[in-house]
Tab-separated table of C-alpha atoms and ligand atoms in Angstrom:
chain	number	residue	atom	x	y	z
A	79	UNK	CA	-0.050	-0.067	-0.229
A	80	UNK	CA	1.287	3.598	-1.058
A	81	UNK	CA	1.291	6.527	1.976
A	82	UNK	CA	2.578	8.640	-0.954
A	83	UNK	CA	0.595	11.584	-1.597
A	84	UNK	CA	-0.819	12.547	1.957
A	85	UNK	CA	0.112	15.861	2.780
A	86	UNK	CA	-0.508	16.219	6.416
A	87	UNK	CA	1.420	19.460	6.630
A	88	UNK	CA	-1.386	20.788	4.014
A	89	UNK	CA	-4.294	19.888	6.714
A	90	UNK	CA	-2.461	21.817	9.045
A	91	UNK	CA	-2.491	24.937	7.140
A	92	UNK	CA	-5.929	24.568	6.441
A	93	UNK	CA	-6.828	24.175	9.590
A	94	UNK	CA	-4.841	27.477	10.473
A	95	UNK	CA	-6.343	29.016	7.113
A	96	UNK	CA	-9.888	27.981	8.500
A	97	UNK	CA	-9.813	29.437	11.907
A	98	UNK	CA	-8.582	32.318	10.444
A	99	UNK	CA	-11.833	32.602	8.379
A	100	UNK	CA	-14.564	32.079	11.124
A	101	UNK	CA	-12.342	32.097	14.644
A	102	UNK	CA	-10.652	35.560	15.927
A	103	UNK	CA	-9.515	36.123	19.630
A	104	UNK	CA	-12.333	35.069	21.576
A	105	UNK	CA	-12.298	31.207	19.104
A	106	UNK	CA	-14.323	29.653	16.856
A	107	UNK	CA	-17.287	30.582	16.334
A	108	UNK	CA	-18.644	27.815	13.879
A	109	UNK	CA	-22.056	27.684	14.812
A	110	UNK	CA	-24.558	25.772	13.347
A	111	UNK	CA	-27.438	27.641	11.667
A	112	UNK	CA	-25.862	30.675	10.814
A	113	UNK	CA	-23.912	32.916	8.335
A	114	UNK	CA	-20.529	31.957	10.111
A	115	UNK	CA	-21.217	28.352	9.938
A	116	UNK	CA	-21.983	28.732	6.031
A	117	UNK	CA	-19.246	30.499	5.405
A	118	UNK	CA	-17.335	27.751	6.687
A	119	UNK	CA	-19.241	25.230	4.630
A	120	UNK	CA	-18.744	26.983	1.682
A	121	UNK	CA	-15.222	27.106	2.438
A	122	UNK	CA	-15.315	23.622	2.364
A	123	UNK	CA	-17.639	22.745	-1.121
A	124	UNK	CA	-14.956	25.053	-2.664
A	125	UNK	CA	-11.996	22.469	-1.187
A	126	UNK	CA	-13.545	19.868	-2.140
A	127	UNK	CA	-14.469	20.993	-6.138
A	128	UNK	CA	-11.143	21.512	-6.425
A	129	UNK	CA	-10.991	17.334	-6.172
A	130	UNK	CA	-11.246	15.777	-9.611
A	131	UNK	CA	-14.311	12.848	-9.663
A	132	UNK	CA	-16.061	13.697	-6.453
A	133	UNK	CA	-19.702	14.339	-6.501
A	134	UNK	CA	-21.283	16.490	-4.366
A	135	UNK	CA	-23.935	17.245	-2.334
A	136	UNK	CA	-26.270	18.155	0.628
A	137	UNK	CA	-28.710	15.867	1.964
A	138	UNK	CA	-32.339	16.819	3.822
A	139	UNK	CA	-30.566	17.242	6.969
A	140	UNK	CA	-28.140	20.039	5.965
A	141	UNK	CA	-25.340	17.198	5.875
A	142	UNK	CA	-22.605	17.558	3.305
A	143	UNK	CA	-21.699	14.339	0.773
A	144	UNK	CA	-18.700	14.361	-1.006
A	145	UNK	CA	-18.946	10.747	-2.943
A	146	UNK	CA	-15.359	9.118	-4.984
A	147	UNK	CA	-17.583	6.506	-6.165
A	148	UNK	CA	-15.411	2.721	-6.893
A	149	UNK	CA	-16.410	-0.346	-8.811
A	150	UNK	CA	-18.466	-1.550	-5.616
A	151	UNK	CA	-21.330	1.178	-4.166
A	152	UNK	CA	-20.723	0.075	-1.208
A	153	UNK	CA	-19.330	2.793	0.959
A	154	UNK	CA	-16.655	3.942	3.605
A	155	UNK	CA	-17.111	6.817	5.188
A	156	UNK	CA	-15.245	9.514	6.265
A	157	UNK	CA	-16.669	11.972	9.475
A	158	UNK	CA	-16.808	15.370	10.515
A	159	UNK	CA	-18.262	17.688	11.803
A	160	UNK	CA	-17.192	21.826	10.866
A	161	UNK	CA	-19.465	23.254	13.516
A	162	UNK	CA	-18.478	24.407	16.571
A	163	UNK	CA	-19.660	26.296	19.702
A	164	UNK	CA	-19.809	29.466	20.079
A	165	UNK	CA	-16.058	30.868	21.542
A	166	UNK	CA	-14.898	27.088	21.087
A	167	UNK	CA	-10.897	25.579	19.558
A	168	UNK	CA	-9.835	25.256	16.522
A	169	UNK	CA	-9.573	21.717	16.051
A	170	UNK	CA	-13.149	19.588	17.676
A	171	UNK	CA	-14.343	18.797	14.357
A	172	UNK	CA	-12.572	20.906	12.267
A	173	UNK	CA	-10.118	18.723	12.638
A	174	UNK	CA	-12.034	15.522	11.456
A	175	UNK	CA	-13.327	17.284	8.609
A	176	UNK	CA	-10.027	18.838	7.086
A	177	UNK	CA	-8.308	15.595	7.676
A	178	UNK	CA	-10.578	13.634	5.967
A	179	UNK	CA	-10.701	16.237	2.631
A	180	UNK	CA	-6.791	15.479	2.605
A	181	UNK	CA	-7.122	11.610	2.541
A	182	UNK	CA	-10.106	12.525	-0.532
A	183	UNK	CA	-7.466	14.280	-2.387
A	184	UNK	CA	-5.359	11.697	-2.101
A	185	UNK	CA	-7.657	8.738	-2.535
A	186	UNK	CA	-10.618	9.807	-4.436
A	187	UNK	CA	-8.424	10.169	-7.931
A	188	UNK	CA	-7.398	6.092	-7.228
A	189	UNK	CA	-9.604	3.383	-8.741
A	190	UNK	CA	-10.982	1.472	-5.888
A	191	UNK	CA	-13.527	-1.448	-5.038
A	192	UNK	CA	-15.483	-0.088	-2.633
A	193	UNK	CA	-16.875	3.613	-2.541
A	194	UNK	CA	-15.490	6.276	-0.501
A	195	UNK	CA	-17.500	9.018	1.295
A	196	UNK	CA	-16.407	11.871	2.844
A	197	UNK	CA	-19.512	13.413	5.169
A	198	UNK	CA	-19.741	17.145	7.187
A	199	UNK	CA	-22.701	16.542	9.884
A	200	UNK	CA	-24.818	19.088	10.247
A	201	UNK	CA	-24.811	20.672	13.984
A	202	UNK	CA	-22.645	17.437	15.431
A	203	UNK	CA	-22.691	20.417	18.648
A	204	UNK	CA	-26.637	21.636	19.160
A	205	UNK	CA	-24.645	24.776	20.083
A	206	UNK	CA	-27.457	26.849	19.244
A	207	UNK	CA	-30.930	25.122	19.526
A	208	UNK	CA	-29.694	22.028	22.555
A	209	UNK	CA	-29.855	19.074	20.465
A	210	UNK	CA	-26.727	17.614	19.669
A	211	UNK	CA	-26.159	15.075	16.666
A	212	UNK	CA	-28.945	16.856	14.841
A	213	UNK	CA	-27.598	15.411	11.143
A	214	UNK	CA	-26.500	11.914	11.862
A	215	UNK	CA	-29.248	11.703	14.474
A	216	UNK	CA	-31.317	12.371	11.540
A	217	UNK	CA	-29.817	10.310	9.165
A	218	UNK	CA	-29.683	7.659	11.879
A	219	UNK	CA	-33.241	7.748	12.635
A	220	UNK	CA	-32.691	8.260	15.961
A	221	UNK	CA	-33.722	12.012	15.294
A	222	UNK	CA	-37.575	12.230	15.142
A	223	UNK	CA	-39.279	15.632	13.655
A	224	UNK	CA	-41.655	16.055	16.725
A	225	UNK	CA	-39.097	15.799	19.404
A	226	UNK	CA	-37.632	19.110	18.402
A	227	UNK	CA	-40.105	21.218	16.979
A	228	UNK	CA	-40.577	23.531	19.656
A	229	UNK	CA	-36.700	23.848	20.422
A	230	UNK	CA	-36.224	27.255	20.231
A	231	UNK	CA	-32.918	29.733	20.232
A	232	UNK	CA	-31.984	32.261	23.051
A	233	UNK	CA	-33.863	35.106	20.614
A	234	UNK	CA	-36.399	33.372	20.399
A	235	UNK	CA	-36.246	32.037	16.668
A	236	UNK	CA	-37.815	28.305	16.509
A	237	UNK	CA	-35.449	25.757	15.186
A	238	UNK	CA	-37.979	24.971	11.753
A	239	UNK	CA	-37.399	28.500	10.867
A	240	UNK	CA	-33.321	28.375	11.129
A	241	UNK	CA	-33.162	25.241	9.253
A	242	UNK	CA	-35.609	26.531	6.521
A	243	UNK	CA	-32.746	29.192	5.935
A	244	UNK	CA	-30.122	26.954	4.876
A	245	UNK	CA	-32.728	24.936	3.000
A	246	UNK	CA	-33.337	22.234	5.763
A	247	UNK	CA	-37.538	21.164	6.168
A	248	UNK	CA	-37.472	19.451	9.592
A	249	UNK	CA	-40.235	16.844	8.507
A	250	UNK	CA	-37.983	15.819	6.309
A	251	UNK	CA	-34.379	15.285	7.783
A	252	UNK	CA	-35.355	11.634	8.424
A	253	UNK	CA	-34.913	10.709	3.975
A	254	UNK	CA	-31.641	11.863	4.938
A	255	UNK	CA	-31.010	7.805	5.525
A	256	UNK	CA	-30.914	7.027	2.517
A	257	UNK	CA	-27.496	8.233	1.928
A	258	UNK	CA	-26.489	5.207	4.802
A	259	UNK	CA	-27.846	2.445	2.773
A	260	UNK	CA	-24.763	1.755	0.515
A	261	UNK	CA	-22.656	2.514	3.596
A	262	UNK	CA	-20.282	-0.369	5.086
A	263	UNK	CA	-17.864	1.292	7.264
A	264	UNK	CA	-17.215	4.797	9.374
A	265	UNK	CA	-14.784	5.932	10.338
A	266	UNK	CA	-13.647	9.453	12.505
A	267	UNK	CA	-10.847	11.004	13.684
A	268	UNK	CA	-11.199	13.341	16.910
A	269	UNK	CA	-9.286	15.240	19.454
A	270	UNK	CA	-9.465	13.816	22.845
A	271	UNK	CA	-10.573	16.662	24.451
A	272	UNK	CA	-9.117	14.983	28.058
A	273	UNK	CA	-5.549	14.320	29.196
A	274	UNK	CA	-5.289	10.821	28.542
A	275	UNK	CA	-3.335	10.311	25.540
A	276	UNK	CA	-0.805	13.640	26.672
A	277	UNK	CA	-0.158	11.966	30.559
A	278	UNK	CA	0.612	8.752	28.469
A	279	UNK	CA	2.909	10.945	26.021
A	280	UNK	CA	1.322	9.527	23.234
A	281	UNK	CA	-0.252	11.335	19.858
A	282	UNK	CA	-2.949	9.234	18.969
A	283	UNK	CA	-5.101	6.600	20.514
A	284	UNK	CA	-7.897	3.673	18.812
A	285	UNK	CA	-10.905	4.630	20.242
A	286	UNK	CA	-13.201	1.558	21.385
A	287	UNK	CA	-16.519	2.650	21.902
A	288	UNK	CA	-18.429	5.554	24.042
A	289	UNK	CA	-19.434	5.031	27.602
A	290	UNK	CA	-22.876	4.008	28.939
A	291	UNK	CA	-24.156	6.324	31.674
A	292	UNK	CA	-26.161	5.325	34.703
A	293	UNK	CA	-27.756	8.861	36.379
A	294	UNK	CA	-29.036	8.749	39.428
A	295	UNK	CA	-30.853	10.612	42.367
A	296	UNK	CA	-30.198	8.902	45.110
A	297	UNK	CA	-32.501	10.261	48.459
A	298	UNK	CA	-31.436	9.642	52.509
A	299	UNK	CA	-34.300	10.656	54.747
A	300	UNK	CA	-32.893	11.181	58.741
A	301	UNK	CA	-33.931	13.448	61.024
A	302	UNK	CA	-33.046	16.589	61.642
A	303	UNK	CA	-32.474	17.923	64.717
A	304	UNK	CA	-30.431	20.826	67.335
A	305	UNK	CA	-26.890	20.783	66.552
A	306	UNK	CA	-26.308	21.155	70.440
A	307	UNK	CA	-28.993	19.280	71.843
A	308	UNK	CA	-28.162	16.057	70.060
A	309	UNK	CA	-25.194	13.886	71.061
A	310	UNK	CA	-23.699	11.919	68.943
A	311	UNK	CA	-24.653	8.921	68.869
A	312	UNK	CA	-28.107	9.378	68.304
A	313	UNK	CA	-28.006	11.520	65.776
A	314	UNK	CA	-29.900	10.461	61.986
A	315	UNK	CA	-28.105	12.900	59.571
A	316	UNK	CA	-29.046	12.148	56.217
A	317	UNK	CA	-25.865	14.053	54.680
A	318	UNK	CA	-23.051	12.493	56.446
A	319	UNK	CA	-24.998	9.000	55.239
A	320	UNK	CA	-24.908	10.734	51.482
A	321	UNK	CA	-20.873	11.893	52.530
A	322	UNK	CA	-20.482	8.335	53.147
A	323	UNK	CA	-22.136	6.772	49.948
A	324	UNK	CA	-20.081	9.725	47.781
A	325	UNK	CA	-16.925	8.415	48.820
A	326	UNK	CA	-17.706	4.718	48.516
A	327	UNK	CA	-18.865	5.347	44.984
A	328	UNK	CA	-15.823	7.353	43.950
A	329	UNK	CA	-13.287	4.000	45.531
A	330	UNK	CA	-15.223	1.692	43.578
A	331	UNK	CA	-14.905	3.665	40.342
A	332	UNK	CA	-11.070	4.755	41.345
A	333	UNK	CA	-10.375	0.341	41.736
A	334	UNK	CA	-11.817	-0.166	38.337
A	335	UNK	CA	-9.991	0.411	34.839
A	336	UNK	CA	-11.111	3.040	32.992
A	337	UNK	CA	-14.556	4.257	34.469
A	338	UNK	CA	-16.493	6.859	36.268
A	339	UNK	CA	-18.123	8.050	39.110
A	340	UNK	CA	-19.356	11.299	39.816
A	341	UNK	CA	-21.302	13.124	42.268
A	342	UNK	CA	-22.363	16.394	40.880
A	343	UNK	CA	-25.123	18.052	42.815
A	344	UNK	CA	-26.082	17.755	47.131
A	345	UNK	CA	-29.219	19.240	48.390
A	346	UNK	CA	-29.799	19.466	52.229
A	347	UNK	CA	-32.469	20.386	54.117
A	348	UNK	CA	-32.588	22.085	56.446
A	349	UNK	CA	-29.558	23.440	55.615
A	350	UNK	CA	-28.720	25.501	58.938
A	351	UNK	CA	-25.798	25.724	60.909
A	352	UNK	CA	-27.489	25.219	64.170
A	353	UNK	CA	-29.102	21.556	62.876
A	354	UNK	CA	-27.438	18.652	61.220
A	355	UNK	CA	-30.163	17.398	57.627
A	356	UNK	CA	-32.910	15.055	58.044
A	357	UNK	CA	-32.292	15.194	54.552
A	358	UNK	CA	-30.042	15.026	51.460
A	359	UNK	CA	-30.658	14.142	48.155
A	360	UNK	CA	-27.356	14.279	45.472
A	361	UNK	CA	-26.736	12.177	41.583
A	362	UNK	CA	-24.183	9.718	41.139
A	363	UNK	CA	-23.027	10.290	36.941
A	364	UNK	CA	-21.838	6.206	36.871
A	365	UNK	CA	-19.835	6.040	33.009
A	366	UNK	CA	-18.577	2.268	32.139
A	367	UNK	CA	-17.391	0.758	28.576
A	368	UNK	CA	-18.935	-2.663	29.255
A	369	UNK	CA	-22.500	-3.093	30.151
A	370	UNK	CA	-21.424	-5.942	33.117
A	371	UNK	CA	-19.485	-3.366	34.479
A	372	UNK	CA	-21.483	-0.518	34.663
A	373	UNK	CA	-24.536	-2.845	36.057
A	374	UNK	CA	-21.852	-4.102	38.871
A	375	UNK	CA	-21.187	-0.437	39.282
A	376	UNK	CA	-24.491	0.339	39.969
A	377	UNK	CA	-25.634	-2.505	42.279
A	378	UNK	CA	-22.772	-2.245	44.233
A	379	UNK	CA	-23.323	1.586	44.678
A	380	UNK	CA	-26.768	0.737	46.025
A	381	UNK	CA	-25.565	-1.545	48.283
A	382	UNK	CA	-23.222	0.849	50.089
A	383	UNK	CA	-25.109	3.082	49.934
A	384	UNK	CA	-28.219	1.164	51.791
A	385	UNK	CA	-25.377	-0.446	53.848
A	386	UNK	CA	-24.514	3.457	55.020
A	387	UNK	CA	-27.814	3.771	55.368
A	388	UNK	CA	-28.153	1.476	58.094
A	389	UNK	CA	-25.090	2.417	60.322
A	390	UNK	CA	-26.340	6.343	60.061
A	391	UNK	CA	-29.997	5.599	61.294
A	392	UNK	CA	-31.626	6.813	57.988
A	393	UNK	CA	-33.329	5.223	54.550
A	394	UNK	CA	-32.282	5.860	51.047
A	395	UNK	CA	-34.137	5.683	48.107
A	396	UNK	CA	-32.986	5.662	44.308
A	397	UNK	CA	-34.407	7.490	41.167
A	398	UNK	CA	-33.029	6.387	37.890
A	399	UNK	CA	-32.842	10.235	36.043
A	400	UNK	CA	-31.179	8.953	32.800
A	401	UNK	CA	-29.077	5.900	31.111
A	402	UNK	CA	-28.015	5.129	27.481
A	403	UNK	CA	-26.472	1.870	27.050
A	404	UNK	CA	-22.750	1.890	26.204
A	405	UNK	CA	-21.685	1.887	22.115
A	406	UNK	CA	-18.887	-0.657	21.542
A	407	UNK	CA	-16.875	-0.092	18.309
A	408	UNK	CA	-16.107	-2.553	15.836
A	409	UNK	CA	-13.378	-5.086	16.731
A	410	UNK	CA	-12.203	-5.502	13.359
A	411	UNK	CA	-11.667	-1.912	12.624
A	412	UNK	CA	-10.497	-1.307	15.916
A	413	UNK	CA	-7.806	-4.057	14.995
A	414	UNK	CA	-7.061	-2.242	11.663
A	415	UNK	CA	-7.271	1.885	13.549
A	416	UNK	CA	-4.461	0.221	15.959
A	417	UNK	CA	-2.221	-1.255	12.775
A	418	UNK	CA	-2.604	2.521	11.225
A	419	UNK	CA	-1.433	3.872	14.879
A	420	UNK	CA	1.519	1.569	15.187
A	421	UNK	CA	2.453	2.307	11.631
A	422	UNK	CA	2.845	6.480	11.552
A	423	UNK	CA	3.466	6.401	15.463
A	424	UNK	CA	4.793	3.353	16.657
A	425	UNK	CA	2.838	2.792	19.803
A	426	UNK	CA	-0.718	3.487	20.450
A	427	UNK	CA	-3.181	3.000	22.921
A	428	UNK	CA	-6.711	1.616	23.070
A	429	UNK	CA	-8.967	3.967	25.285
A	430	UNK	CA	-12.972	4.635	25.533
A	431	UNK	CA	-14.830	8.317	24.392
A	432	UNK	CA	-16.463	9.727	27.288
A	433	UNK	CA	-18.637	12.603	24.936
A	434	UNK	CA	-20.651	11.571	22.548
A	435	UNK	CA	-19.628	11.701	18.739
A	436	UNK	CA	-21.491	11.538	15.815
A	437	UNK	CA	-19.540	7.937	15.061
A	438	UNK	CA	-21.936	6.633	18.229
A	439	UNK	CA	-25.218	7.727	15.991
A	440	UNK	CA	-23.095	5.265	13.151
A	441	UNK	CA	-21.990	2.826	15.974
A	442	UNK	CA	-25.611	1.732	15.898
A	443	UNK	CA	-25.802	0.826	12.336
A	444	UNK	CA	-22.553	-0.494	11.071
A	445	UNK	CA	-18.797	-0.856	11.509
A	446	UNK	CA	-17.739	2.021	12.983
A	447	UNK	CA	-14.326	3.129	14.854
A	448	UNK	CA	-12.839	6.372	16.015
A	449	UNK	CA	-8.713	8.185	16.047
A	450	UNK	CA	-7.995	10.602	18.649
A	451	UNK	CA	-4.708	12.451	18.542
A	452	UNK	CA	-3.997	14.167	22.193
A	453	UNK	CA	-5.618	17.282	23.579
A	454	UNK	CA	-2.773	19.752	25.669
A	455	UNK	CA	-4.309	19.834	29.217
A	456	UNK	CA	-7.262	17.974	28.384
A	457	UNK	CA	-9.253	20.952	27.197
A	458	UNK	CA	-11.980	21.646	24.680
A	459	UNK	CA	-14.765	23.593	23.557
A	460	UNK	CA	-12.495	26.443	24.422
A	461	UNK	CA	-10.590	28.614	22.339
A	462	UNK	CA	-6.941	27.201	24.283
A	463	UNK	CA	-8.097	24.131	23.059
A	464	UNK	CA	-4.258	22.862	21.101
A	465	UNK	CA	-2.648	20.010	20.080
A	466	UNK	CA	1.202	20.166	18.682
A	467	UNK	CA	1.168	19.879	15.318
A	468	UNK	CA	3.562	17.524	14.573
A	469	UNK	CA	0.677	15.029	16.103
A	470	UNK	CA	-2.023	16.724	13.763
A	471	UNK	CA	0.421	16.043	10.897
A	472	UNK	CA	0.067	12.031	12.397
A	473	UNK	CA	-3.608	12.273	13.142
A	474	UNK	CA	-3.813	13.371	9.053
A	475	UNK	CA	-1.304	10.273	8.167
A	476	UNK	CA	-2.967	7.737	10.486
A	477	UNK	CA	-6.733	8.583	8.951
A	478	UNK	CA	-5.215	7.756	5.677
A	479	UNK	CA	-3.911	4.440	6.450
A	480	UNK	CA	-6.891	3.299	8.128
A	481	UNK	CA	-8.998	4.751	4.806
A	482	UNK	CA	-6.540	2.419	2.390
A	483	UNK	CA	-7.166	-0.487	5.391
A	484	UNK	CA	-10.875	-0.157	5.650
A	485	UNK	CA	-11.243	-0.284	1.643
A	486	UNK	CA	-9.942	-3.586	1.625
A	487	UNK	CA	-11.748	-5.039	4.408
A	488	UNK	CA	-14.829	-4.013	2.686
A	489	UNK	CA	-13.618	-5.332	-0.455
A	490	UNK	CA	-12.978	-8.691	1.055
A	491	UNK	CA	-16.648	-8.193	3.670
A	492	UNK	CA	-19.445	-10.480	1.898
B	278	ZN	ZN1	-16.366	17.245	18.148
């Protein structure tokens, strides 16, 4: 397989060009369904039009597609999102798109057994209307027009009206699903947005999937009473039970590999200095890639809270606030991605993704994998988001190698 042709330096220069065009001292401004997003899109479309043999179209959900036909209509997809949050970073989403553009430059003109397609998803961030993964969710059928029909932005503009300004009819967005009919693999490069690769001093990693989440409210009920008159051994202190439980949740997660447990909110009542608290409600957000591990974490957390509640003389009840299954990526594509990363950087690491990505929508439908490139200080969704340029170049080369391998892999699958 040839690797010549991919100009990773050019991709980095184009990222800077895009940042200059649609960013400034406060960061990137490519919020979906705005004029600056359109400007970024026009810039990308212009670049794609400069590549011979590409067919370019926008689908019913506003996703931009560039297709390099192969001998078969079966297609390998390279995904990205050029939209950003307000005051966002120069790499989140843009790297995926611009790296895929460079890969298309090299691979599109060549004869290939399968079709190769770049997709720039519309509104991954949900920054204006609060619904993330809009374009990919619409294509995948996970986003239902009725569920988002009443969304408004901060200025009171309704989502359907904003979409119309960009030629998108909300009730028709699921028709974008036909774009996925012949798709056999989905590849996405993204910045890590966390500190793991930087701490390991590695430029690149292979993503195993996106975390499942269990999110609960945990309520402890005791009896509040006077802080002076009540001896320590007869108290039924709901806050103390909650605090002991929170450290148990944390310790359980810390003893496992690559999982998370977070207590985010804590509310107490009566919350005055002269009484201990009879009521305490707190949240627990648990994340893991393995559904059995996630289920075990939840059951251990319940047991811990019940044991502590009994010791503290209070009762405890649990209420599920939200849940999503883990979304594992494809084992064979993970292996190909690892080969690609090894070839360009000599070492690789497998890690889960904390944030959701468009790849999570695609992984429900087809074999999917993601590459992560190191984020400095784990920062993202801020103008301080950054990655060393040499690592960005490695990431473009790794995506190119992965695309080549995936094309061969797709050609040999029945
Ligand atoms: Zn992103």
